[in-house]
mmCIF file of C-alpha atoms in Angstrom:
data_model
loop_
_atom_site.group_PDB
_atom_site.id
_atom_site.type_symbol
_atom_site.label_atom_id
_atom_site.label_comp_id
_atom_site.label_asym_id
_atom_site.label_seq_id
_atom_site.Cartn_x
_atom_site.Cartn_y
_atom_site.Cartn_z
ATOM 1 C CA MET H 25 -4.798 5.581 -37.643
ATOM 2 C CA ALA H 26 -6.227 8.775 -39.172
ATOM 3 C CA ALA H 27 -9.746 8.039 -37.905
ATOM 4 C CA GLY H 28 -8.438 7.207 -34.448
ATOM 5 C CA ALA H 29 -6.381 10.398 -34.427
ATOM 6 C CA ALA H 30 -9.430 12.483 -35.300
ATOM 7 C CA GLU H 31 -11.442 11.014 -32.431
ATOM 8 C CA ALA H 32 -8.660 11.046 -29.848
ATOM 9 C CA ALA H 33 -9.698 14.360 -28.367
ATOM 10 C CA ALA H 34 -13.022 12.909 -27.248
ATOM 11 C CA VAL H 35 -12.430 9.194 -26.744
ATOM 12 C CA VAL H 36 -9.924 6.633 -25.583
ATOM 13 C CA VAL H 37 -7.959 5.140 -28.484
ATOM 14 C CA GLU H 38 -7.290 1.389 -28.537
ATOM 15 C CA VAL H 39 -3.892 0.262 -29.849
ATOM 16 C CA GLY H 40 -3.351 -3.311 -31.054
ATOM 17 C CA SER H 41 0.290 -3.531 -32.195
ATOM 18 C CA ALA H 42 3.773 -2.302 -31.302
ATOM 19 C CA ARG H 43 4.036 -0.467 -34.610
ATOM 20 C CA GLN H 44 0.740 1.303 -34.050
ATOM 21 C CA PHE H 45 1.895 2.259 -30.541
ATOM 22 C CA GLU H 46 5.208 3.759 -31.722
ATOM 23 C CA GLU H 47 3.396 5.615 -34.512
ATOM 24 C CA LEU H 48 0.904 7.058 -32.034
ATOM 25 C CA LEU H 49 3.699 8.291 -29.742
ATOM 26 C CA ARG H 50 5.355 9.968 -32.728
ATOM 27 C CA LEU H 51 2.141 11.617 -33.954
ATOM 28 C CA ARG H 52 1.184 12.856 -30.473
ATOM 29 C CA ALA H 53 4.721 13.892 -29.457
ATOM 30 C CA LYS H 54 3.606 17.418 -28.582
ATOM 31 C CA SER H 55 0.777 16.347 -26.266
ATOM 32 C CA LEU H 56 0.622 14.305 -23.100
ATOM 33 C CA VAL H 57 -0.106 10.634 -23.870
ATOM 34 C CA VAL H 58 -1.545 8.431 -21.086
ATOM 35 C CA VAL H 59 -1.430 4.693 -21.818
ATOM 36 C CA HIS H 60 -3.451 2.130 -19.844
ATOM 37 C CA PHE H 61 -1.916 -1.371 -19.976
ATOM 38 C CA TRP H 62 -4.931 -3.516 -19.190
ATOM 39 C CA ALA H 63 -6.337 -7.041 -19.384
ATOM 40 C CA PRO H 64 -9.935 -8.092 -20.143
ATOM 41 C CA TRP H 65 -9.937 -10.646 -17.280
ATOM 42 C CA ALA H 66 -9.139 -8.039 -14.577
ATOM 43 C CA PRO H 67 -12.267 -6.272 -13.201
ATOM 44 C CA GLN H 68 -10.162 -3.418 -11.793
ATOM 45 C CA CYS H 69 -9.029 -2.639 -15.365
ATOM 46 C CA ALA H 70 -12.640 -2.211 -16.480
ATOM 47 C CA GLN H 71 -13.170 0.267 -13.625
ATOM 48 C CA MET H 72 -10.052 2.214 -14.601
ATOM 49 C CA ASN H 73 -11.159 2.273 -18.264
ATOM 50 C CA ASP H 74 -14.320 4.054 -17.073
ATOM 51 C CA VAL H 75 -12.198 6.503 -15.059
ATOM 52 C CA MET H 76 -10.020 7.162 -18.113
ATOM 53 C CA ALA H 77 -13.062 7.774 -20.318
ATOM 54 C CA GLU H 78 -14.203 10.472 -17.868
ATOM 55 C CA LEU H 79 -10.726 12.003 -17.769
ATOM 56 C CA ALA H 80 -10.694 12.064 -21.589
ATOM 57 C CA LYS H 81 -13.802 14.288 -21.512
ATOM 58 C CA GLU H 82 -12.235 16.617 -18.941
ATOM 59 C CA HIS H 83 -8.845 16.850 -20.702
ATOM 60 C CA PRO H 84 -9.464 16.959 -24.483
ATOM 61 C CA GLN H 85 -5.843 18.103 -25.052
ATOM 62 C CA VAL H 86 -4.516 14.813 -23.566
ATOM 63 C CA SER H 87 -4.340 11.596 -25.631
ATOM 64 C CA PHE H 88 -5.692 8.583 -23.709
ATOM 65 C CA VAL H 89 -4.763 5.126 -25.000
ATOM 66 C CA LYS H 90 -5.735 1.540 -24.108
ATOM 67 C CA LEU H 91 -3.269 -1.268 -24.796
ATOM 68 C CA GLU H 92 -4.014 -4.892 -23.905
ATOM 69 C CA ALA H 93 -0.798 -5.886 -22.105
ATOM 70 C CA GLU H 94 -0.772 -9.579 -23.033
ATOM 71 C CA ALA H 95 -1.790 -8.947 -26.660
ATOM 72 C CA VAL H 96 1.212 -6.682 -27.349
ATOM 73 C CA PRO H 97 3.951 -8.368 -25.277
ATOM 74 C CA GLU H 98 6.864 -6.570 -26.956
ATOM 75 C CA VAL H 99 5.595 -3.201 -25.689
ATOM 76 C CA SER H 100 4.761 -4.589 -22.232
ATOM 77 C CA GLU H 101 8.246 -6.101 -21.892
ATOM 78 C CA LYS H 102 9.963 -2.944 -23.121
ATOM 79 C CA TYR H 103 8.327 -0.897 -20.366
ATOM 80 C CA GLU H 104 8.537 -3.626 -17.647
ATOM 81 C CA ILE H 105 4.775 -4.071 -17.291
ATOM 82 C CA SER H 106 4.457 -6.897 -14.764
ATOM 83 C CA SER H 107 0.895 -6.338 -13.524
ATOM 84 C CA VAL H 108 -2.350 -4.694 -14.597
ATOM 85 C CA PRO H 109 -3.614 -2.052 -14.487
ATOM 86 C CA THR H 110 -0.478 0.016 -15.138
ATOM 87 C CA PHE H 111 -0.450 3.542 -16.558
ATOM 88 C CA LEU H 112 2.467 5.154 -18.399
ATOM 89 C CA PHE H 113 2.723 8.864 -19.188
ATOM 90 C CA PHE H 114 4.587 10.027 -22.305
ATOM 91 C CA LYS H 115 5.740 13.420 -23.538
ATOM 92 C CA ASN H 116 7.919 13.933 -26.634
ATOM 93 C CA SER H 117 7.780 10.129 -27.135
ATOM 94 C CA GLN H 118 9.594 9.697 -23.767
ATOM 95 C CA LYS H 119 8.163 8.017 -20.671
ATOM 96 C CA VAL H 120 7.912 10.644 -17.929
ATOM 97 C CA ASP H 121 5.850 8.952 -15.222
ATOM 98 C CA ARG H 122 4.190 5.701 -14.200
ATOM 99 C CA LEU H 123 1.349 4.522 -11.981
ATOM 100 C CA ASP H 124 0.863 0.866 -11.017
ATOM 101 C CA GLY H 125 -2.506 -0.292 -9.734
ATOM 102 C CA ALA H 126 -6.143 0.832 -9.718
ATOM 103 C CA HIS H 127 -5.696 4.181 -7.950
ATOM 104 C CA ALA H 128 -8.282 6.502 -9.521
ATOM 105 C CA PRO H 129 -7.512 9.584 -7.338
ATOM 106 C CA GLU H 130 -3.776 9.228 -8.023
ATOM 107 C CA LEU H 131 -4.372 8.814 -11.772
ATOM 108 C CA THR H 132 -6.526 11.947 -11.811
ATOM 109 C CA LYS H 133 -3.854 13.879 -9.894
ATOM 110 C CA LYS H 134 -1.061 12.795 -12.228
ATOM 111 C CA VAL H 135 -3.078 13.646 -15.350
ATOM 112 C CA GLN H 136 -3.929 17.085 -13.956
ATOM 113 C CA ARG H 137 -0.335 17.749 -12.930
ATOM 114 C CA HIS H 138 1.254 16.640 -16.197
ATOM 115 C CA ALA H 139 -1.413 18.246 -18.370
ATOM 116 C CA SER H 140 -0.894 21.613 -16.680
ATOM 117 C CA SER H 141 2.928 21.579 -16.876
ATOM 118 C CA GLY H 142 4.285 22.718 -20.219
ATOM 119 C CA SER H 143 7.526 20.778 -20.210
ATOM 120 C CA PHE H 144 8.527 17.423 -18.806
ATOM 121 C CA PRO H 145 12.019 16.664 -17.489
ATOM 122 C CA PRO H 146 13.150 13.301 -18.920
ATOM 123 C CA SER H 147 13.444 11.790 -15.443
ATOM 124 C CA GLY H 148 10.013 12.948 -14.266
ATOM 125 C CA ASN H 149 11.610 13.821 -10.900
ATOM 126 C CA GLU H 150 10.272 16.868 -9.121
ATOM 127 C CA HIS H 151 12.879 16.968 -6.359
ATOM 128 C CA PRO H 152 16.588 17.658 -6.726
ATOM 129 C CA LYS H 153 18.727 14.525 -6.534
ATOM 130 C CA GLU H 154 20.091 15.511 -3.106
ATOM 131 C CA ASP H 155 16.541 15.616 -1.743
ATOM 132 C CA LEU H 156 15.789 12.187 -3.212
ATOM 133 C CA ASN H 157 18.896 10.659 -1.615
ATOM 134 C CA LEU H 158 17.908 12.152 1.730
ATOM 135 C CA ARG H 159 14.404 10.745 1.304
ATOM 136 C CA LEU H 160 15.759 7.299 0.411
ATOM 137 C CA LYS H 161 18.035 7.379 3.450
ATOM 138 C CA LYS H 162 15.041 8.156 5.677
ATOM 139 C CA LEU H 163 12.956 5.409 4.047
ATOM 140 C CA THR H 164 15.658 2.736 4.377
ATOM 141 C CA HIS H 165 16.003 3.717 8.067
ATOM 142 C CA ALA H 166 12.218 3.935 8.651
ATOM 143 C CA ALA H 167 12.239 0.623 10.588
ATOM 144 C CA PRO H 168 15.006 -1.701 11.825
ATOM 145 C CA CYS H 169 14.065 -4.069 8.973
ATOM 146 C CA MET H 170 12.638 -2.479 5.781
ATOM 147 C CA LEU H 171 11.388 -4.364 2.737
ATOM 148 C CA PHE H 172 10.968 -2.518 -0.572
ATOM 149 C CA MET H 173 8.607 -4.673 -2.607
ATOM 150 C CA LYS H 174 5.943 -4.767 -5.312
ATOM 151 C CA GLY H 175 2.653 -4.527 -3.469
ATOM 152 C CA THR H 176 2.140 -5.030 0.262
ATOM 153 C CA PRO H 177 2.781 -7.991 2.612
ATOM 154 C CA GLN H 178 -0.987 -8.646 2.524
ATOM 155 C CA GLU H 179 -1.142 -8.386 -1.289
ATOM 156 C CA PRO H 180 2.246 -8.953 -2.943
ATOM 157 C CA ARG H 181 2.115 -8.096 -6.650
ATOM 158 C CA CYS H 182 4.955 -10.239 -7.950
ATOM 159 C CA GLY H 183 6.177 -13.774 -7.227
ATOM 160 C CA PHE H 184 9.569 -12.678 -5.853
ATOM 161 C CA SER H 185 7.991 -10.238 -3.380
ATOM 162 C CA LYS H 186 5.521 -12.952 -2.307
ATOM 163 C CA GLN H 187 8.361 -15.400 -1.642
ATOM 164 C CA MET H 188 10.313 -12.799 0.329
ATOM 165 C CA VAL H 189 7.320 -12.040 2.579
ATOM 166 C CA GLU H 190 6.753 -15.779 3.147
ATOM 167 C CA ILE H 191 10.385 -16.290 4.235
ATOM 168 C CA LEU H 192 10.348 -13.303 6.620
ATOM 169 C CA ASN H 193 7.032 -14.409 8.139
ATOM 170 C CA LYS H 194 8.220 -18.017 8.461
ATOM 171 C CA HIS H 195 11.180 -16.787 10.511
ATOM 172 C CA ASN H 196 8.960 -14.495 12.602
ATOM 173 C CA ILE H 197 10.973 -11.459 11.461
ATOM 174 C CA GLN H 198 9.547 -8.054 12.284
ATOM 175 C CA PHE H 199 9.608 -5.787 9.237
ATOM 176 C CA SER H 200 7.968 -2.766 7.661
ATOM 177 C CA SER H 201 7.460 -2.436 3.927
ATOM 178 C CA PHE H 202 7.257 0.134 1.143
ATOM 179 C CA ASP H 203 5.273 -0.485 -2.042
ATOM 180 C CA ILE H 204 7.517 0.702 -4.894
ATOM 181 C CA PHE H 205 4.475 0.724 -7.211
ATOM 182 C CA SER H 206 3.152 3.662 -5.166
ATOM 183 C CA ASP H 207 6.111 5.931 -5.974
ATOM 184 C CA GLU H 208 7.969 5.874 -9.298
ATOM 185 C CA GLU H 209 10.659 8.251 -8.011
ATOM 186 C CA VAL H 210 11.560 5.887 -5.167
ATOM 187 C CA ARG H 211 11.289 2.869 -7.469
ATOM 188 C CA GLN H 212 13.912 4.222 -9.888
ATOM 189 C CA GLY H 213 16.019 6.151 -7.361
ATOM 190 C CA LEU H 214 16.567 3.243 -4.986
ATOM 191 C CA LYS H 215 18.130 1.153 -7.769
ATOM 192 C CA THR H 216 20.912 3.769 -8.085
ATOM 193 C CA TYR H 217 21.095 4.504 -4.347
ATOM 194 C CA SER H 218 21.655 0.834 -3.507
ATOM 195 C CA SER H 219 23.403 -0.190 -6.762
ATOM 196 C CA TRP H 220 20.859 -3.005 -6.896
ATOM 197 C CA PRO H 221 18.752 -3.134 -10.086
ATOM 198 C CA THR H 222 15.817 -5.339 -9.034
ATOM 199 C CA TYR H 223 13.104 -5.763 -6.398
ATOM 200 C CA PRO H 224 12.402 -6.840 -3.691
ATOM 201 C CA GLN H 225 15.227 -5.268 -1.618
ATOM 202 C CA LEU H 226 15.685 -5.896 2.121
ATOM 203 C CA TYR H 227 17.433 -3.397 4.401
ATOM 204 C CA VAL H 228 18.503 -3.856 8.038
ATOM 205 C CA SER H 229 19.486 -0.726 10.007
ATOM 206 C CA GLY H 230 19.523 1.201 6.725
ATOM 207 C CA GLU H 231 22.025 -1.160 5.077
ATOM 208 C CA LEU H 232 21.095 -3.257 2.037
ATOM 209 C CA VAL H 233 21.107 -6.993 2.766
ATOM 210 C CA GLY H 234 20.044 -7.967 -0.765
ATOM 211 C CA GLY H 235 17.255 -9.421 -2.868
ATOM 212 C CA LEU H 236 15.409 -12.723 -2.798
ATOM 213 C CA ASP H 237 18.382 -14.919 -3.832
ATOM 214 C CA ILE H 238 20.594 -13.505 -1.047
ATOM 215 C CA ILE H 239 17.815 -13.957 1.533
ATOM 216 C CA LYS H 240 17.356 -17.567 0.395
ATOM 217 C CA GLU H 241 21.123 -18.150 0.823
ATOM 218 C CA LEU H 242 21.065 -16.574 4.306
ATOM 219 C CA GLU H 243 18.083 -18.764 5.204
ATOM 220 C CA ALA H 244 19.901 -21.894 3.990
ATOM 221 C CA SER H 245 23.045 -21.010 5.978
ATOM 222 C CA GLU H 246 20.906 -20.168 9.058
ATOM 223 C CA GLU H 247 22.343 -16.631 9.155
ATOM 224 C CA LEU H 248 19.013 -14.917 8.477
ATOM 225 C CA ASP H 249 17.838 -15.210 12.093
ATOM 226 C CA THR H 250 20.999 -13.490 13.355
ATOM 227 C CA ILE H 251 20.729 -10.559 10.907
ATOM 228 C CA CYS H 252 17.057 -9.580 11.109
ATOM 229 C CA PRO H 253 15.134 -8.455 14.232
ATOM 230 C CA LYS H 254 12.572 -10.928 15.521
ATOM 231 C CA ALA H 255 8.933 -9.985 15.950
ATOM 232 C CA PRO H 256 7.635 -10.361 19.509
ATOM 233 C CA LYS H 257 5.496 -13.444 19.974
ATOM 234 C CA LEU H 258 1.815 -12.683 19.441
ATOM 235 C CA GLU H 259 0.868 -13.329 23.071
ATOM 236 C CA GLU H 260 3.542 -10.885 24.292
ATOM 237 C CA ARG H 261 2.355 -8.320 21.745
ATOM 238 C CA LEU H 262 -1.284 -8.655 22.868
ATOM 239 C CA LYS H 263 -0.252 -8.276 26.506
ATOM 240 C CA VAL H 264 1.572 -5.046 25.662
ATOM 241 C CA LEU H 265 -1.355 -3.752 23.574
ATOM 242 C CA THR H 266 -4.029 -4.477 26.192
ATOM 243 C CA ASN H 267 -1.877 -2.624 28.752
ATOM 244 C CA LYS H 268 -1.001 0.270 26.440
ATOM 245 C CA ALA H 269 -3.400 2.570 28.316
ATOM 246 C CA SER H 270 -5.337 2.219 31.551
ATOM 247 C CA VAL H 271 -8.536 1.939 29.447
ATOM 248 C CA MET H 272 -8.086 0.280 26.035
ATOM 249 C CA LEU H 273 -10.828 -0.291 23.474
ATOM 250 C CA PHE H 274 -10.301 -2.734 20.593
ATOM 251 C CA MET H 275 -12.810 -1.770 17.935
ATOM 252 C CA LYS H 276 -13.601 -1.502 14.235
ATOM 253 C CA GLY H 277 -12.352 1.961 13.337
ATOM 254 C CA ASN H 278 -11.030 4.580 15.756
ATOM 255 C CA LYS H 279 -12.162 7.363 18.099
ATOM 256 C CA GLN H 280 -12.752 9.701 15.162
ATOM 257 C CA GLU H 281 -14.612 7.202 12.961
ATOM 258 C CA ALA H 282 -16.288 3.991 14.103
ATOM 259 C CA LYS H 283 -16.737 1.427 11.327
ATOM 260 C CA CYS H 284 -19.568 -0.611 12.832
ATOM 261 C CA GLY H 285 -22.677 0.178 14.852
ATOM 262 C CA PHE H 286 -21.515 -1.681 18.010
ATOM 263 C CA SER H 287 -18.196 0.199 18.047
ATOM 264 C CA LYS H 288 -20.053 3.500 17.549
ATOM 265 C CA GLN H 289 -22.342 2.780 20.519
ATOM 266 C CA ILE H 290 -19.497 1.864 22.863
ATOM 267 C CA LEU H 291 -17.606 5.041 21.865
ATOM 268 C CA GLU H 292 -20.685 7.107 22.766
ATOM 269 C CA ILE H 293 -20.869 5.433 26.190
ATOM 270 C CA LEU H 294 -17.150 5.938 26.906
ATOM 271 C CA ASN H 295 -17.248 9.554 25.703
ATOM 272 C CA SER H 296 -20.188 10.235 28.038
ATOM 273 C CA THR H 297 -18.077 9.151 31.058
ATOM 274 C CA GLY H 298 -15.286 11.663 30.408
ATOM 275 C CA VAL H 299 -12.699 8.981 31.212
ATOM 276 C CA GLU H 300 -9.555 9.001 29.059
ATOM 277 C CA TYR H 301 -9.075 5.951 26.868
ATOM 278 C CA GLU H 302 -7.121 4.708 23.842
ATOM 279 C CA THR H 303 -8.374 2.687 20.866
ATOM 280 C CA PHE H 304 -6.913 0.067 18.540
ATOM 281 C CA ASP H 305 -8.413 -0.487 15.076
ATOM 282 C CA ILE H 306 -8.582 -4.267 14.575
ATOM 283 C CA LEU H 307 -9.360 -3.761 10.859
ATOM 284 C CA GLU H 308 -5.777 -2.520 10.449
ATOM 285 C CA ASP H 309 -4.151 -5.678 11.852
ATOM 286 C CA GLU H 310 -5.521 -9.125 11.017
ATOM 287 C CA GLU H 311 -3.092 -10.891 13.371
ATOM 288 C CA VAL H 312 -4.335 -8.888 16.372
ATOM 289 C CA ARG H 313 -7.951 -9.198 15.211
ATOM 290 C CA GLN H 314 -7.829 -13.018 15.221
ATOM 291 C CA GLY H 315 -5.302 -13.453 18.057
ATOM 292 C CA LEU H 316 -7.156 -11.326 20.598
ATOM 293 C CA LYS H 317 -10.282 -13.496 20.268
ATOM 294 C CA ALA H 318 -8.299 -16.502 21.551
ATOM 295 C CA TYR H 319 -6.241 -14.457 24.045
ATOM 296 C CA SER H 320 -9.369 -13.036 25.704
ATOM 297 C CA ASN H 321 -11.648 -15.999 24.960
ATOM 298 C CA TRP H 322 -14.118 -13.447 23.589
ATOM 299 C CA PRO H 323 -15.248 -13.999 19.976
ATOM 300 C CA THR H 324 -16.569 -10.561 18.965
ATOM 301 C CA TYR H 325 -15.686 -6.867 18.855
ATOM 302 C CA PRO H 326 -15.590 -4.293 20.364
ATOM 303 C CA GLN H 327 -13.639 -5.437 23.452
ATOM 304 C CA LEU H 328 -12.942 -3.140 26.407
ATOM 305 C CA TYR H 329 -9.926 -3.629 28.688
ATOM 306 C CA VAL H 330 -9.063 -1.887 31.955
ATOM 307 C CA LYS H 331 -5.476 -2.273 33.215
ATOM 308 C CA GLY H 332 -4.965 -5.201 30.835
ATOM 309 C CA GLU H 333 -8.054 -7.105 32.020
ATOM 310 C CA LEU H 334 -11.049 -7.751 29.751
ATOM 311 C CA VAL H 335 -14.238 -6.034 30.909
ATOM 312 C CA GLY H 336 -16.359 -7.263 27.980
ATOM 313 C CA GLY H 337 -18.191 -6.165 24.866
ATOM 314 C CA LEU H 338 -21.000 -3.699 24.204
ATOM 315 C CA ASP H 339 -23.758 -5.603 26.092
ATOM 316 C CA ILE H 340 -21.671 -5.893 29.259
ATOM 317 C CA VAL H 341 -20.634 -2.233 29.096
ATOM 318 C CA LYS H 342 -24.331 -1.240 28.670
ATOM 319 C CA GLU H 343 -25.285 -3.354 31.723
ATOM 320 C CA LEU H 344 -22.500 -1.876 33.831
ATOM 321 C CA LYS H 345 -23.592 1.635 32.874
ATOM 322 C CA GLU H 346 -27.228 0.919 33.774
ATOM 323 C CA ASN H 347 -26.164 -0.577 37.130
ATOM 324 C CA GLY H 348 -23.918 2.410 37.913
ATOM 325 C CA GLU H 349 -20.860 0.129 38.003
ATOM 326 C CA LEU H 350 -19.099 1.378 34.873
ATOM 327 C CA MET H 351 -17.335 4.451 36.293
ATOM 328 C CA PRO H 352 -15.721 2.632 39.253
ATOM 329 C CA ILE H 353 -14.467 -0.099 36.869
ATOM 330 C CA LEU H 354 -13.062 2.419 34.356
ATOM 331 C CA LYS H 355 -11.261 4.184 37.209
ATOM 332 C CA GLY H 356 -9.808 0.863 38.342
ATOM 333 C CA GLU H 357 -11.651 0.878 41.661
ATOM 334 C CA ASN H 358 -13.198 -2.587 41.132
#
């Protein structure tokens, strides 16, 4: 350990046992200790190891540690490490913060914040409890049906969250979600707020319905459909979206930032007309992206709609502009 301790200011220390880990926390009690729970099979962990090596150079007063999560299971279980990469922050041998996932900017921010603050409250909370309760109330009411889960509906990061999303989608239930891995304060606070110790948690109209087992019971008793709001059918949703504004452009990106050359060109044409229009970023919604192709019988993007009717893609819009027909169409005269 002595050699590792001597180098710690400049490098990332690798820990291989629970005893070594506890000893390191004791020896470095007066400094901030950042521990990366990683796995050699996960490419995102390798990236975050590189990030941590850079941070170690910038913050020589901070101790950076690597711990292979599956090789030291007793430590991983003690701190509820269920996915990699996960970062824990220690001060005075106490855990003060946590970051789940490969979020380099967030890791940098947390290191800077904790390294610059002299003392660490045991809870790691920066807001008074009243403020946290108010925040949790707002979050649980953020949508008629709110799911607090590990990960996102597109990328659940635990089996229970994955099952919950599958059940809600199967029943065509409209819900919003919050990734508890993105906010340790919410993750811990909601357990107390709801008196429910585990995740996922499903709320309807701000009231806790329960976790996965309860949702499975409600599904079996056919009560789930009566409790949760239904999502509109895709065709109805597309009809509403295409009529959202008199001129609607479905594109990759948005007005401020096109994310493909075709979308950029069509924006330039529309901007040159001076006609008001709205955009929808199909990269943000896979269901709309795929569904609109069938709805409009048009396989590519961008797609331009006027009063809910498809005008066409970039080539058609270019033709209409050259022929002088674009302005009358955009104004709904044709």
